[in-house]
Every structure is written in structure tokens, then in C-alpha cells.
Amino acid sequence: MSIASPNQCRSIDYENYVAEFEAAGELGDIPGLAGLPKTDGCEALRLACAWQLETDLPSGWIPSTTLFLKQDDETIIGVVNVRHMLTPFLEEFGGHIGYSVRPSARQRGHASTLLSAALEFGHKQGMRKMMVTVDPSNEASARVIQRAGGILQDVHFCETLQKKVCRYWIDSDMAGNDSKS
């Protein structure tokens, strides 16, 4: 397994990743891929590279870095997106980090690997405290966040989306050892 940037991924592998969520009945936004096209892997990977460089950003969006967890055969196992700063909306929902693991690869520690990579990236960029949000019903992801040192700030009702979200803060200085367990 390796962590890869978008320019190290193939469009077909991106499209297969998205298709697995749809086949599993998980429709809507895939965490870590917000705003990226679902059906055009080439464009999605191009945009992910551009957004890191602060180009082609949708109005009101901020720069972000997308990283992929890949198997040796190039299959994308998971994705994590690190927003370089928080907007008022991201303070309510989304935070600095969004991640997902393909349905067939869950419960194997991949989410912890992705979160660890995001924290390491953020730490190198000077982000010492990073926000991660999770739906209150997603207990597995909440455990991943807590094992990485996440401290629950609150369970917040996001007016814009009309839903509750658990907001956690993680100190990237201390997260390294805990998030790899």
C-alpha cells in the first residue's frame, strides 16, 4: 500500500472507486471527493491537482490537497482531502479533513492510515490543530478519530445542511503514534 497524489493515479481506478460506492447504494457526496466529478476520472484528478495549486477553485472554495491510498495493483482503497484552512461553512461541517474507504475494504485499518497521512501533511504545512467532522451515526469513523487523539468539541446542528455533525479537534503534534494504531 502507498499514499499517492492525484497525478500518480489512473482515471479508471478513480472511476472504479466511485462506482463501488454507487453499487453499494451509497449515493451522494463521497467524503474526500466533494466537488469532484464522479464520472470523469481524468477531470477529477486534474481538478484535485489544480485545487492544491489554488487554481480552478469553485467560487468560495479554498485550496485543498487530495491523497489516495493505493494497493500495489493501483486499486484505490481510500481517499483523504485536507483543506488548507477553514471557512465558516467548514467550521460547521467538513472541517480540515474528509476521508472515505471503499466499501469492500472497510474495517481493516485503512481509515486510520488515511487520517494519519492527513495529519502528517497538515503538520508539515503548519496546521497544529485540525478539525474533523463525522455524522453521529458513523461510530466506526468516530472511533478512528478518537484513536488519533480527536477531542469532541460538540455535536453541532448544521443549519445549512439541516443535520447534526460531531466536530472533533486533533493536535497534529501529538497524533502520529496514536493514529497508526
mmCIF file of C-alpha atoms in Angstrom:
data_model
loop_
_atom_site.group_PDB
_atom_site.id
_atom_site.type_symbol
_atom_site.label_atom_id
_atom_site.label_comp_id
_atom_site.label_asym_id
_atom_site.label_seq_id
_atom_site.Cartn_x
_atom_site.Cartn_y
_atom_site.Cartn_z
ATOM 1 C CA MET A 1 0.000 0.000 0.000
ATOM 2 C CA SER A 2 1.118 3.532 -0.654
ATOM 3 C CA ILE A 3 -0.109 7.099 -0.322
ATOM 4 C CA ALA A 4 -0.291 8.762 -3.728
ATOM 5 C CA SER A 5 -1.050 12.190 -5.138
ATOM 6 C CA PRO A 6 -3.713 12.573 -7.856
ATOM 7 C CA ASN A 7 -1.077 12.703 -10.607
ATOM 8 C CA GLN A 8 0.042 9.197 -9.525
ATOM 9 C CA CYS A 9 -3.428 7.712 -10.067
ATOM 10 C CA ARG A 10 -5.194 6.430 -13.175
ATOM 11 C CA SER A 11 -8.616 7.759 -14.142
ATOM 12 C CA ILE A 12 -10.071 4.243 -14.460
ATOM 13 C CA ASP A 13 -9.063 3.473 -10.860
ATOM 14 C CA TYR A 14 -10.777 6.677 -9.687
ATOM 15 C CA GLU A 15 -13.921 5.797 -11.640
ATOM 16 C CA ASN A 16 -13.941 2.254 -10.211
ATOM 17 C CA TYR A 17 -13.586 3.693 -6.697
ATOM 18 C CA VAL A 18 -16.645 5.909 -7.194
ATOM 19 C CA ALA A 19 -18.614 3.098 -8.885
ATOM 20 C CA GLU A 20 -18.168 0.848 -5.849
ATOM 21 C CA PHE A 21 -19.916 3.399 -3.622
ATOM 22 C CA GLU A 22 -22.791 3.654 -6.080
ATOM 23 C CA ALA A 23 -23.052 -0.153 -6.353
ATOM 24 C CA ALA A 24 -23.222 -0.338 -2.550
ATOM 25 C CA GLY A 25 -26.129 2.133 -2.564
ATOM 26 C CA GLU A 26 -24.025 4.929 -1.038
ATOM 27 C CA LEU A 27 -25.222 7.771 -3.216
ATOM 28 C CA GLY A 28 -24.449 11.445 -2.784
ATOM 29 C CA ASP A 29 -21.132 13.042 -1.891
ATOM 30 C CA ILE A 30 -18.256 10.703 -1.120
ATOM 31 C CA PRO A 31 -16.194 12.132 1.758
ATOM 32 C CA GLY A 32 -12.822 13.311 0.498
ATOM 33 C CA LEU A 33 -14.117 13.828 -3.053
ATOM 34 C CA ALA A 34 -16.508 16.746 -2.537
ATOM 35 C CA GLY A 35 -16.913 18.801 -5.677
ATOM 36 C CA LEU A 36 -15.007 16.398 -7.922
ATOM 37 C CA PRO A 37 -16.806 14.821 -10.881
ATOM 38 C CA LYS A 38 -17.905 11.224 -10.340
ATOM 39 C CA THR A 39 -17.951 10.021 -13.927
ATOM 40 C CA ASP A 40 -14.866 11.692 -15.432
ATOM 41 C CA GLY A 41 -11.757 10.403 -13.686
ATOM 42 C CA CYS A 42 -9.368 12.442 -15.849
ATOM 43 C CA GLU A 43 -11.113 15.703 -14.967
ATOM 44 C CA ALA A 44 -11.451 14.750 -11.292
ATOM 45 C CA LEU A 45 -7.732 14.001 -10.951
ATOM 46 C CA ARG A 46 -6.836 17.175 -12.891
ATOM 47 C CA LEU A 47 -9.014 19.291 -10.598
ATOM 48 C CA ALA A 48 -7.604 17.657 -7.460
ATOM 49 C CA CYS A 49 -4.113 18.674 -8.632
ATOM 50 C CA ALA A 50 -5.282 22.178 -9.586
ATOM 51 C CA TRP A 51 -7.038 22.835 -6.271
ATOM 52 C CA GLN A 52 -3.831 22.116 -4.387
ATOM 53 C CA LEU A 53 -2.184 24.826 -6.507
ATOM 54 C CA GLU A 54 -5.091 27.233 -5.881
ATOM 55 C CA THR A 55 -6.313 27.165 -9.492
ATOM 56 C CA ASP A 56 -9.745 26.328 -10.935
ATOM 57 C CA LEU A 57 -11.307 26.559 -7.464
ATOM 58 C CA PRO A 58 -15.096 26.849 -7.391
ATOM 59 C CA SER A 59 -16.327 30.176 -6.034
ATOM 60 C CA GLY A 60 -15.963 30.311 -2.252
ATOM 61 C CA TRP A 61 -13.739 27.217 -2.073
ATOM 62 C CA ILE A 62 -10.274 27.132 -0.544
ATOM 63 C CA PRO A 63 -7.132 25.215 -1.576
ATOM 64 C CA SER A 64 -7.003 21.563 -0.595
ATOM 65 C CA THR A 65 -4.777 18.545 -1.045
ATOM 66 C CA THR A 66 -6.175 15.151 -2.008
ATOM 67 C CA LEU A 67 -4.235 11.964 -1.288
ATOM 68 C CA PHE A 68 -5.098 8.404 -2.272
ATOM 69 C CA LEU A 69 -4.325 5.104 -0.557
ATOM 70 C CA LYS A 70 -3.500 2.613 -3.304
ATOM 71 C CA GLN A 71 -2.728 -1.085 -3.428
ATOM 72 C CA ASP A 72 0.279 -2.281 -5.398
ATOM 73 C CA ASP A 73 -2.043 -3.106 -8.328
ATOM 74 C CA GLU A 74 -3.137 0.588 -8.465
ATOM 75 C CA THR A 75 -6.588 -0.074 -6.942
ATOM 76 C CA ILE A 76 -7.660 2.953 -4.918
ATOM 77 C CA ILE A 77 -8.578 1.817 -1.402
ATOM 78 C CA GLY A 78 -9.319 5.212 0.105
ATOM 79 C CA VAL A 79 -9.034 8.948 -0.277
ATOM 80 C CA VAL A 80 -8.404 11.826 2.098
ATOM 81 C CA ASN A 81 -8.794 15.528 1.406
ATOM 82 C CA VAL A 82 -7.064 18.144 3.541
ATOM 83 C CA ARG A 83 -8.474 21.661 3.378
ATOM 84 C CA HIS A 84 -5.649 24.143 3.934
ATOM 85 C CA MET A 85 -7.806 26.425 6.112
ATOM 86 C CA LEU A 86 -11.342 26.633 7.454
ATOM 87 C CA THR A 87 -14.169 28.716 6.040
ATOM 88 C CA PRO A 88 -17.266 29.481 8.130
ATOM 89 C CA PHE A 89 -19.038 26.571 6.394
ATOM 90 C CA LEU A 90 -16.149 24.146 7.016
ATOM 91 C CA GLU A 91 -16.142 25.181 10.685
ATOM 92 C CA GLU A 92 -19.741 23.943 10.808
ATOM 93 C CA PHE A 93 -19.432 20.889 8.570
ATOM 94 C CA GLY A 94 -16.429 19.263 6.928
ATOM 95 C CA GLY A 95 -13.515 20.614 8.912
ATOM 96 C CA HIS A 96 -9.946 20.334 7.631
ATOM 97 C CA ILE A 97 -10.106 16.625 6.806
ATOM 98 C CA GLY A 98 -12.542 14.438 4.887
ATOM 99 C CA TYR A 99 -11.868 10.795 4.084
ATOM 100 C CA SER A 100 -13.502 7.654 2.790
ATOM 101 C CA VAL A 101 -12.649 3.992 2.278
ATOM 102 C CA ARG A 102 -14.191 1.911 -0.496
ATOM 103 C CA PRO A 103 -16.977 -0.312 0.888
ATOM 104 C CA SER A 104 -15.172 -3.610 0.185
ATOM 105 C CA ALA A 105 -12.056 -2.502 2.114
ATOM 106 C CA ARG A 106 -13.567 -1.218 5.361
ATOM 107 C CA GLN A 107 -12.773 -2.431 8.885
ATOM 108 C CA ARG A 108 -9.115 -3.089 8.006
ATOM 109 C CA GLY A 109 -7.392 -0.002 9.416
ATOM 110 C CA HIS A 110 -7.333 1.954 6.152
ATOM 111 C CA ALA A 111 -9.227 4.926 7.610
ATOM 112 C CA SER A 112 -6.568 5.231 10.322
ATOM 113 C CA THR A 113 -3.857 5.193 7.656
ATOM 114 C CA LEU A 114 -5.624 7.942 5.704
ATOM 115 C CA LEU A 115 -6.217 10.092 8.783
ATOM 116 C CA SER A 116 -2.589 9.674 9.818
ATOM 117 C CA ALA A 117 -1.436 10.785 6.350
ATOM 118 C CA ALA A 118 -3.693 13.834 6.542
ATOM 119 C CA LEU A 119 -2.409 14.782 9.995
ATOM 120 C CA GLU A 120 1.185 14.361 8.879
ATOM 121 C CA PHE A 121 0.548 16.532 5.810
ATOM 122 C CA GLY A 122 -1.207 19.177 7.913
ATOM 123 C CA HIS A 123 1.587 19.181 10.468
ATOM 124 C CA LYS A 124 4.172 19.771 7.700
ATOM 125 C CA GLN A 125 2.036 22.676 6.456
ATOM 126 C CA GLY A 126 1.955 24.280 9.907
ATOM 127 C CA MET A 127 -1.581 23.224 10.867
ATOM 128 C CA ARG A 128 -1.276 22.276 14.531
ATOM 129 C CA LYS A 129 -4.956 21.789 15.345
ATOM 130 C CA MET A 130 -7.138 20.195 12.714
ATOM 131 C CA MET A 131 -10.895 19.754 12.696
ATOM 132 C CA VAL A 132 -12.526 16.505 11.559
ATOM 133 C CA THR A 133 -16.286 16.070 11.439
ATOM 134 C CA VAL A 134 -18.379 12.917 11.361
ATOM 135 C CA ASP A 135 -22.039 12.008 11.242
ATOM 136 C CA PRO A 136 -23.166 10.968 14.749
ATOM 137 C CA SER A 137 -24.324 7.589 13.393
ATOM 138 C CA ASN A 138 -20.869 6.729 11.989
ATOM 139 C CA GLU A 139 -19.433 5.132 15.117
ATOM 140 C CA ALA A 140 -16.557 3.415 13.281
ATOM 141 C CA SER A 141 -15.232 6.716 11.941
ATOM 142 C CA ALA A 142 -15.686 8.383 15.338
ATOM 143 C CA ARG A 143 -13.510 5.646 16.879
ATOM 144 C CA VAL A 144 -10.818 6.244 14.228
ATOM 145 C CA ILE A 145 -10.842 9.954 15.048
ATOM 146 C CA GLN A 146 -10.721 9.330 18.807
ATOM 147 C CA ARG A 147 -7.816 6.858 18.463
ATOM 148 C CA ALA A 148 -5.938 9.548 16.540
ATOM 149 C CA GLY A 149 -6.313 11.878 19.517
ATOM 150 C CA GLY A 150 -9.546 13.575 18.465
ATOM 151 C CA ILE A 151 -11.275 15.578 21.194
ATOM 152 C CA LEU A 152 -15.003 16.104 20.731
ATOM 153 C CA GLN A 153 -15.800 19.820 20.617
ATOM 154 C CA ASP A 154 -19.545 19.320 20.285
ATOM 155 C CA VAL A 155 -22.422 17.730 18.422
ATOM 156 C CA HIS A 156 -23.486 20.622 16.250
ATOM 157 C CA PHE A 157 -26.635 21.173 14.203
ATOM 158 C CA CYS A 158 -25.563 22.494 10.800
ATOM 159 C CA GLU A 159 -28.340 24.846 9.686
ATOM 160 C CA THR A 160 -27.192 24.857 6.062
ATOM 161 C CA LEU A 161 -27.459 21.079 5.696
ATOM 162 C CA GLN A 162 -30.165 20.561 8.332
ATOM 163 C CA LYS A 163 -28.257 17.771 10.051
ATOM 164 C CA LYS A 164 -26.199 17.060 13.148
ATOM 165 C CA VAL A 165 -22.441 16.603 12.993
ATOM 166 C CA CYS A 166 -19.830 15.692 15.609
ATOM 167 C CA ARG A 167 -16.919 18.134 15.483
ATOM 168 C CA TYR A 168 -13.527 16.898 16.704
ATOM 169 C CA TRP A 169 -10.161 18.642 17.026
ATOM 170 C CA ILE A 170 -6.885 16.763 16.694
ATOM 171 C CA ASP A 171 -3.496 18.165 17.678
ATOM 172 C CA SER A 172 -1.277 17.178 14.747
ATOM 173 C CA ASP A 173 1.826 17.451 17.001
ATOM 174 C CA MET A 174 0.633 14.504 19.104
ATOM 175 C CA ALA A 175 -1.350 12.459 16.595
ATOM 176 C CA GLY A 176 1.437 10.489 14.905
ATOM 177 C CA ASN A 177 1.694 7.461 17.195
ATOM 178 C CA ASP A 178 -1.980 7.275 18.143
ATOM 179 C CA SER A 179 -3.346 7.434 14.596
ATOM 180 C CA LYS A 180 -1.264 4.487 13.406
ATOM 181 C CA SER A 181 -2.804 2.017 15.827
#
